[in-house]
Coordinates of C-alpha atoms in Angstrom, one line a residue:
X1 CA 106.8 119.8 85.0
X2 CA 109.0 121.9 87.4
X3 CA 110.1 119.4 90.1
X4 CA 113.1 119.8 92.5
X5 CA 115.9 117.3 92.5
X6 CA 117.2 118.3 95.7
X7 CA 117.0 116.0 98.8
X8 CA 114.9 116.6 101.8
X9 CA 116.2 119.3 104.1
X10 CA 119.3 117.9 106.1
X11 CA 119.6 114.8 104.0
X12 CA 122.5 113.9 101.8
X13 CA 122.4 110.5 100.2
X14 CA 125.6 108.4 99.8
X15 CA 127.1 108.9 96.2
X16 CA 126.8 106.1 93.7
X17 CA 129.8 106.4 91.5
X18 CA 129.1 107.9 88.0
X19 CA 125.4 107.4 87.8
X20 CA 122.3 109.4 88.3
X21 CA 119.7 107.6 90.1
X22 CA 116.9 105.9 88.2
X23 CA 114.4 106.7 91.0
X24 CA 114.9 109.2 93.8
X25 CA 112.4 109.1 96.6
X26 CA 112.5 112.1 99.1
X27 CA 110.3 112.7 102.2
X28 CA 107.6 110.5 100.8
X29 CA 104.5 110.6 103.2
X30 CA 101.3 108.6 102.4
X31 CA 98.6 108.8 105.2
X32 CA 95.1 107.1 105.5
X33 CA 92.1 109.0 106.8
X34 CA 90.1 106.8 109.3
X35 CA 87.5 107.1 111.9
X36 CA 90.2 106.9 114.5
X37 CA 92.3 109.5 113.0
X38 CA 95.0 109.9 110.3
X39 CA 97.3 106.8 109.9
X40 CA 100.8 107.9 109.0
X41 CA 101.6 104.7 107.2
X42 CA 104.5 106.1 105.3
X43 CA 106.1 109.1 107.0
X44 CA 109.1 110.7 105.4
X45 CA 110.8 107.9 103.5
X46 CA 114.0 108.6 101.4
X47 CA 116.0 106.3 99.1
X48 CA 117.6 106.0 95.7
X49 CA 117.7 103.2 93.2
X50 CA 120.2 102.9 90.5
X51 CA 120.1 101.1 87.3
X52 CA 120.9 97.4 87.4
X53 CA 120.8 97.2 91.2
X54 CA 118.6 95.5 93.6
X55 CA 117.4 97.4 96.6
X56 CA 115.7 95.3 99.4
X57 CA 113.1 96.7 101.5
X58 CA 112.5 94.9 104.8
X59 CA 110.6 95.2 107.9
X60 CA 107.8 93.9 110.1
X61 CA 104.2 93.6 108.8
X62 CA 102.7 97.0 108.9
X63 CA 106.0 98.9 108.5
X64 CA 104.8 100.5 105.3
X65 CA 106.8 98.6 102.6
X66 CA 103.8 97.7 100.4
X67 CA 102.2 101.1 100.7
X68 CA 105.6 102.7 99.7
X69 CA 105.8 100.5 96.6
X70 CA 102.3 100.9 95.5
X71 CA 102.3 104.7 96.0
X72 CA 105.1 104.9 93.3
X73 CA 102.6 103.7 90.7
X74 CA 99.6 105.7 92.2
X75 CA 98.0 102.4 93.2
X76 CA 97.1 103.5 96.7
X77 CA 93.3 104.2 96.7
X78 CA 92.3 107.9 97.2
X79 CA 90.4 108.1 99.5
X80 CA 91.1 106.8 102.0
X81 CA 94.8 107.2 100.9
X82 CA 96.3 110.7 101.1
X83 CA 99.4 111.7 99.3
X84 CA 100.7 114.1 102.1
X85 CA 104.3 115.2 100.9
X86 CA 107.2 114.3 99.0
X87 CA 108.7 113.4 95.6
X88 CA 109.5 110.2 93.7
X89 CA 111.6 111.5 90.8
X90 CA 111.9 109.1 87.9
X91 CA 114.3 109.3 85.0
X92 CA 112.8 107.3 82.1
X93 CA 115.2 105.9 79.5
X94 CA 114.7 105.8 75.7
X95 CA 116.5 103.8 73.0
X96 CA 120.1 105.2 72.2
X97 CA 119.9 107.2 69.0
X98 CA 123.7 106.6 68.2
X99 CA 123.5 102.7 68.2
X100 CA 119.7 102.3 67.8
X101 CA 119.6 99.9 70.7
X102 CA 122.6 97.8 69.7
X103 CA 125.0 99.2 72.4
X104 CA 127.9 101.7 72.1
X105 CA 130.1 103.7 74.3
X106 CA 127.5 106.6 74.5
X107 CA 125.0 104.5 76.2
X108 CA 127.7 102.3 78.1
X109 CA 126.7 99.3 76.0
X110 CA 123.2 99.2 77.5
X111 CA 121.3 100.4 74.3
X112 CA 119.3 103.0 76.3
X113 CA 119.9 106.4 77.6
X114 CA 118.1 108.8 79.9
X115 CA 115.3 110.6 77.9
X116 CA 116.2 114.3 77.2
X117 CA 114.0 117.0 78.5
X118 CA 111.1 117.7 76.1
X119 CA 111.3 121.4 76.7
X120 CA 115.1 122.0 76.0
X121 CA 116.1 118.8 74.1
X122 CA 118.7 118.0 76.6
X123 CA 120.4 121.6 76.7
X124 CA 119.1 122.3 80.2
X125 CA 116.3 124.7 81.4
X126 CA 114.2 125.6 84.4
X127 CA 111.8 122.8 83.9
X128 CA 114.4 120.2 84.2
X129 CA 116.4 122.0 86.8
X130 CA 119.2 122.4 84.1
X131 CA 119.9 118.7 84.2
X132 CA 118.8 118.3 80.5
X133 CA 117.1 115.1 81.4
X134 CA 113.4 114.3 81.3
X135 CA 112.1 113.6 84.8
X136 CA 108.6 112.6 86.1
X137 CA 107.6 113.0 89.7
X138 CA 105.5 109.8 90.1
X139 CA 103.6 111.4 93.0
X140 CA 102.1 114.3 91.2
X141 CA 102.0 113.4 87.5
X142 CA 98.7 113.1 85.9
X143 CA 97.1 109.5 85.8
X144 CA 97.4 109.5 82.0
X145 CA 101.2 109.8 82.3
X146 CA 101.4 107.2 85.1
X147 CA 99.4 104.7 82.9
X148 CA 102.0 105.1 80.2
X149 CA 104.7 104.3 82.9
X150 CA 103.0 101.3 84.5
X151 CA 104.1 98.1 82.8
X152 CA 106.3 100.0 80.3
X153 CA 108.9 101.8 82.4
X154 CA 108.1 100.5 85.9
X155 CA 106.4 97.0 86.4
X156 CA 105.1 95.3 89.6
X157 CA 105.0 91.7 90.6
X158 CA 102.3 91.3 93.2
X159 CA 102.4 88.9 96.2
X160 CA 99.7 86.5 95.3
X161 CA 99.8 85.6 91.6
X162 CA 96.6 83.6 92.0
X163 CA 94.8 86.9 92.7
X164 CA 96.7 89.1 90.4
X165 CA 96.1 87.1 87.3
X166 CA 92.7 87.2 85.7
X167 CA 91.0 83.8 85.9
X168 CA 88.8 84.5 82.9
X169 CA 91.6 85.1 80.5
X170 CA 94.3 82.8 79.0
X171 CA 97.9 83.4 79.8
X172 CA 98.4 84.6 76.2
X173 CA 95.7 87.3 76.6
X174 CA 97.2 88.7 79.9
X175 CA 100.7 89.0 78.4
X176 CA 99.3 90.4 75.1
X177 CA 97.6 93.3 77.1
X178 CA 101.0 94.6 78.1
X179 CA 102.6 94.4 74.7
X180 CA 99.6 95.9 73.0
X181 CA 99.5 98.7 75.3
X182 CA 103.1 99.7 75.4
X183 CA 104.8 98.0 72.3
X184 CA 102.1 98.7 69.6
X185 CA 104.5 100.6 67.3
X186 CA 107.2 97.8 67.5
X187 CA 104.7 95.1 67.0
X188 CA 103.1 96.6 63.8
X189 CA 106.6 97.4 62.4
X190 CA 107.6 93.8 62.9
X191 CA 104.4 92.6 61.2
X192 CA 105.1 95.0 58.3
X193 CA 101.6 96.8 59.0
X194 CA 100.4 100.5 58.7
X195 CA 100.1 102.1 62.0
X196 CA 96.7 103.6 60.9
X197 CA 95.2 100.2 61.7
X198 CA 96.6 100.0 65.2
X199 CA 93.4 100.6 67.0
X200 CA 91.4 97.9 65.2
X201 CA 94.2 95.3 65.0
X202 CA 95.5 95.7 68.7
X203 CA 92.2 96.0 70.4
X204 CA 91.6 92.4 69.6
X205 CA 95.0 91.2 70.7
X206 CA 95.1 93.4 73.6
X207 CA 91.9 91.9 74.8
X208 CA 90.1 95.3 74.8
X209 CA 86.5 95.6 74.0
X210 CA 86.0 96.2 70.3
X211 CA 83.2 98.1 68.7
X212 CA 80.7 96.3 66.3
X213 CA 82.3 98.1 63.4
X214 CA 85.8 97.0 64.4
X215 CA 84.7 93.5 64.8
X216 CA 83.0 93.6 61.3
X217 CA 86.1 95.2 59.8
X218 CA 88.3 92.3 60.8
X219 CA 86.2 89.9 58.5
X220 CA 87.2 91.6 55.4
X221 CA 90.4 90.4 53.6
X222 CA 92.2 93.7 53.6
X223 CA 92.4 93.6 57.4
X224 CA 91.8 89.8 58.0
X225 CA 95.3 88.9 56.7
X226 CA 97.2 91.7 58.4
X227 CA 95.4 90.6 61.7
X228 CA 96.8 87.2 61.2
X229 CA 100.3 88.5 60.6
X230 CA 100.1 90.6 63.9
X231 CA 98.8 87.6 65.7
X232 CA 101.8 85.6 64.7
X233 CA 104.2 88.3 65.7
X234 CA 102.3 88.8 69.0
X235 CA 102.4 85.0 69.7
X236 CA 106.2 84.9 68.9
X237 CA 106.8 87.8 71.5
X238 CA 104.6 86.1 74.2
X239 CA 106.3 82.7 73.7
X240 CA 109.8 84.4 74.0
X241 CA 108.8 86.3 77.2
X242 CA 107.5 83.0 78.8
X243 CA 110.6 81.2 77.6
X244 CA 112.8 83.8 79.3
X245 CA 111.4 82.8 82.6
X246 CA 112.2 79.0 82.0
X247 CA 108.6 78.1 81.3
X248 CA 108.7 74.9 79.4
X249 CA 106.5 74.5 76.3
X250 CA 105.6 78.3 76.3
X251 CA 103.3 78.0 73.3
X252 CA 101.2 75.3 75.1
X253 CA 101.2 77.1 78.4
X254 CA 100.1 80.5 76.9
X255 CA 96.9 78.9 75.8
X256 CA 96.0 77.8 79.3
X257 CA 94.1 79.6 82.3
X258 CA 95.9 80.5 85.5
X259 CA 93.9 77.9 87.6
X260 CA 95.6 75.2 85.3
X261 CA 99.2 76.2 86.5
X262 CA 101.0 75.6 89.6
X263 CA 101.9 78.5 92.1
X264 CA 105.5 78.6 90.8
X265 CA 104.5 78.5 87.3
X266 CA 101.9 81.4 87.9
X267 CA 104.7 83.5 89.5
X268 CA 106.9 82.9 86.4
X269 CA 104.0 84.1 84.3
X270 CA 103.7 87.3 86.5
X271 CA 107.5 87.9 86.0
X272 CA 107.1 87.4 82.2
X273 CA 104.3 89.8 82.2
X274 CA 106.2 92.3 84.2
X275 CA 109.3 92.1 82.0
X276 CA 107.5 91.8 78.7
X277 CA 107.8 95.6 77.7
X278 CA 111.5 96.0 79.0
X279 CA 110.9 98.1 82.1
X280 CA 113.7 99.9 83.8
X281 CA 112.4 99.2 87.3
X282 CA 110.7 96.1 88.6
X283 CA 108.9 96.2 91.9
X284 CA 108.7 92.9 93.5
X285 CA 106.3 92.9 96.4
X286 CA 107.0 89.7 98.4
X287 CA 106.8 87.6 95.2
X288 CA 107.9 84.2 96.9
X289 CA 105.8 84.3 100.0
X290 CA 103.3 81.7 99.0
X291 CA 105.9 79.3 97.5
X292 CA 108.0 76.5 99.0
X293 CA 111.8 76.8 99.6
X294 CA 112.9 75.2 96.4
X295 CA 110.6 77.3 94.1
X296 CA 111.7 80.4 96.1
X297 CA 115.3 79.7 95.1
X298 CA 114.5 79.1 91.5
X299 CA 112.5 82.4 91.4
X300 CA 115.4 84.4 93.0
X301 CA 117.9 82.8 90.6
X302 CA 115.6 83.7 87.7
X303 CA 115.3 87.3 88.8
X304 CA 119.1 87.6 89.1
X305 CA 119.7 86.1 85.7
X306 CA 117.2 88.4 84.0
X307 CA 118.5 91.4 85.7
X308 CA 122.1 90.7 84.7
X309 CA 120.9 90.3 81.1
X310 CA 118.5 93.3 81.1
X311 CA 120.1 95.7 83.5
X312 CA 116.7 96.2 85.1
X313 CA 116.7 97.8 88.7
X314 CA 114.6 95.8 91.2
X315 CA 112.8 97.0 94.4
X316 CA 112.5 93.8 96.3
X317 CA 110.1 93.8 99.2
X318 CA 110.1 91.1 101.8
X319 CA 110.1 90.4 105.6
X320 CA 112.3 87.3 105.0
X321 CA 115.9 88.6 105.8
X322 CA 117.6 85.6 104.1
X323 CA 115.9 86.1 100.8
X324 CA 116.7 89.8 100.7
X325 CA 120.3 89.4 101.6
X326 CA 120.7 86.7 98.9
X327 CA 119.3 88.8 96.0
X328 CA 120.0 92.5 97.1
X329 CA 122.9 94.8 96.6
X330 CA 121.7 97.3 99.2
X331 CA 119.0 97.1 101.9
X332 CA 116.6 99.7 103.4
X333 CA 115.1 98.7 106.7
X334 CA 111.6 100.0 107.4
X335 CA 110.0 100.6 110.9
X336 CA 106.8 102.5 111.6
X337 CA 106.6 104.0 108.3
X338 CA 110.1 105.3 108.2
X339 CA 113.6 104.2 107.0
X340 CA 115.6 103.0 110.0
X341 CA 118.7 102.1 108.1
X342 CA 120.1 101.8 104.6
X343 CA 123.3 100.5 103.3
X344 CA 125.1 97.5 101.4
X345 CA 123.4 94.3 102.1
X346 CA 126.3 92.3 103.6
X347 CA 127.3 95.3 105.8
X348 CA 123.7 95.8 107.2
X349 CA 123.4 92.2 108.1
X350 CA 126.9 91.6 109.4
X351 CA 127.2 94.9 111.3
X352 CA 123.7 96.4 111.8
X353 CA 123.8 100.0 113.0
X354 CA 120.2 100.8 114.1
X355 CA 118.9 98.9 117.2
X356 CA 115.9 97.7 115.3
X357 CA 118.1 96.3 112.6
X358 CA 120.2 94.6 115.4
X359 CA 116.9 93.1 116.8
X360 CA 115.7 91.8 113.4
X361 CA 119.1 90.1 112.7
X362 CA 119.3 88.8 116.1
X363 CA 115.9 87.2 115.8
X364 CA 116.8 85.2 112.7
X365 CA 118.0 81.5 113.3
X366 CA 121.6 81.0 112.0
X367 CA 124.5 78.6 112.6
X368 CA 126.1 81.4 114.7
X369 CA 123.3 81.3 117.5
X370 CA 123.6 78.6 120.2
X371 CA 120.3 76.5 120.3
X372 CA 117.7 78.3 122.3
X373 CA 119.3 81.8 122.3
X374 CA 117.3 83.7 119.7
X375 CA 116.6 87.2 121.0
X376 CA 113.1 88.5 120.3
X377 CA 112.3 92.3 120.1
X378 CA 110.2 93.3 123.0
X379 CA 107.0 95.2 122.8
X380 CA 104.8 95.7 119.9
X381 CA 104.7 97.8 116.7
X382 CA 103.8 101.4 117.5
X383 CA 100.4 103.0 116.8
X384 CA 100.5 105.0 113.7
X385 CA 97.3 107.0 114.2
X386 CA 98.3 110.6 114.8
X387 CA 101.6 109.5 116.2
X388 CA 103.5 111.8 118.7
X389 CA 107.0 113.3 117.8
X390 CA 109.9 111.1 118.7
X391 CA 111.6 107.8 117.4
X392 CA 109.0 105.2 116.4
X393 CA 111.3 102.5 118.0
X394 CA 111.8 104.4 121.4
X395 CA 109.2 102.2 123.3
X396 CA 111.0 99.1 122.2
X397 CA 114.9 100.3 122.2
X398 CA 117.3 99.2 124.9
X399 CA 119.2 102.5 124.2
X400 CA 116.4 104.9 124.5
X401 CA 117.2 108.3 126.1
X402 CA 115.3 111.6 126.6
X403 CA 115.9 112.9 123.2
X404 CA 114.4 109.9 121.5
X405 CA 111.0 110.4 123.1
X406 CA 110.4 114.0 121.9
X407 CA 112.6 114.5 118.7
X408 CA 112.4 112.8 115.4
X409 CA 115.7 111.2 114.3
X410 CA 117.0 112.1 110.8
X411 CA 118.4 109.7 108.4
X412 CA 122.1 110.6 108.2
X413 CA 125.3 109.1 106.9
X414 CA 127.4 107.5 109.6
X415 CA 129.9 105.5 107.5
X416 CA 130.8 105.3 103.8
X417 CA 127.5 104.1 102.0
X418 CA 125.6 103.6 105.3
X419 CA 122.8 105.6 106.8
X420 CA 120.7 105.2 109.8
X421 CA 118.1 107.3 111.8
X422 CA 119.2 107.0 115.2
X423 CA 120.6 109.4 117.8
X424 CA 123.5 107.1 118.8
X425 CA 125.3 108.4 115.7
X426 CA 124.4 112.1 115.9
X427 CA 126.4 114.9 117.3
X428 CA 125.4 116.6 120.4
X429 CA 126.4 120.0 119.3
X430 CA 124.4 119.8 116.0
X431 CA 121.3 118.7 117.8
X432 CA 121.6 121.5 120.3
X433 CA 120.7 119.1 123.2
X434 CA 122.3 118.3 126.6
X435 CA 124.9 115.3 126.6
X436 CA 122.7 113.5 129.3
X437 CA 119.7 113.6 127.0
X438 CA 121.5 111.5 124.3
X439 CA 121.8 107.8 124.2
X440 CA 125.2 106.3 125.4
X441 CA 127.5 105.1 122.6
X442 CA 129.2 103.0 125.1
X443 CA 126.2 100.7 125.0
X444 CA 127.1 99.7 121.4
X445 CA 130.3 97.9 122.6

């Protein structure tokens, strides 16, 4: 696959020392065709995620957070969804051949390295832009390739575990599906079985529909005993995955159905299912929304603990700024289908650059605010059906100037590690507009 690694025109992302991004999203545009017109739900989104970091994605309802996340795994229905433009370049990792996963200097003690390009075996060629690395454009890859990535390299935790879990299957069956789909070779090796029997043995444990011949074959001793061995190995792996999420009595819980578990327990099962195959990226789409405050704190602590141990990157989506600040290394703020600001979490919340981010932070209760002095953002979220050029926040921004109403602001670096899409930080000469058309920087004081 010949894909470009370059950023969108005019965009240079802040450098992350010594690392290639695990995922690079550039100019991502996802639209929806409706009777009223084309909805620009995601319109030119750019961000990077690195190994072992948590990127928080925040914004109001309807800002495009969930559509952005789902589009990375091609989970947006087409139609009405339309992939309009952009790239999401993913660098999958494989077990380090030097240490066989144990950890060494070559893999920085992680046991995994970026997969070499299949065409040049890591030497460098046109297909990999001479990087020597295997890359996958998640937006244009065939669905067969995406299915191999889902749950294996990239997993997703959905907002409501009660709806995401299948009520007709036990917890064991649902976690087993992930392992049987993506870890078949390892499971058979641990059970000491011949891979030639993989289809028959793993269909049953992956809860796929078996043919009559396969069901009959399992009744004969040559396959009946191996199947029992495989079941034992699989049960051990499932119990370990549940135990990693601090679920008590995992062997008992795995035999239960979702309706027999509490909301917090179901969310832990979703996390166990998401991490069962050892993904490099975990997308958490508002995973604590339906939980009470104490359970939310436990889930966040659990994610942080698992991330520290596995070096899994996390894209954490939420409208709760306090939760995002607690768990994230960096934060991207979305508004009207675009990234308004991105930077280190503490800096973004302590010294927000974009007027929208300032409004969000100012509307959150904190000990710094005197009682009764929360500031609401005036106006409403803009209409995204065939939107006109210009800043999406212009109608609600206290600093709006002439240029904001007819020109799209670009995401630019305005401080080390900080980016914002606002004309307050742009140079008049670069834009080629008159000074009186620009917003006044004095207003920031």
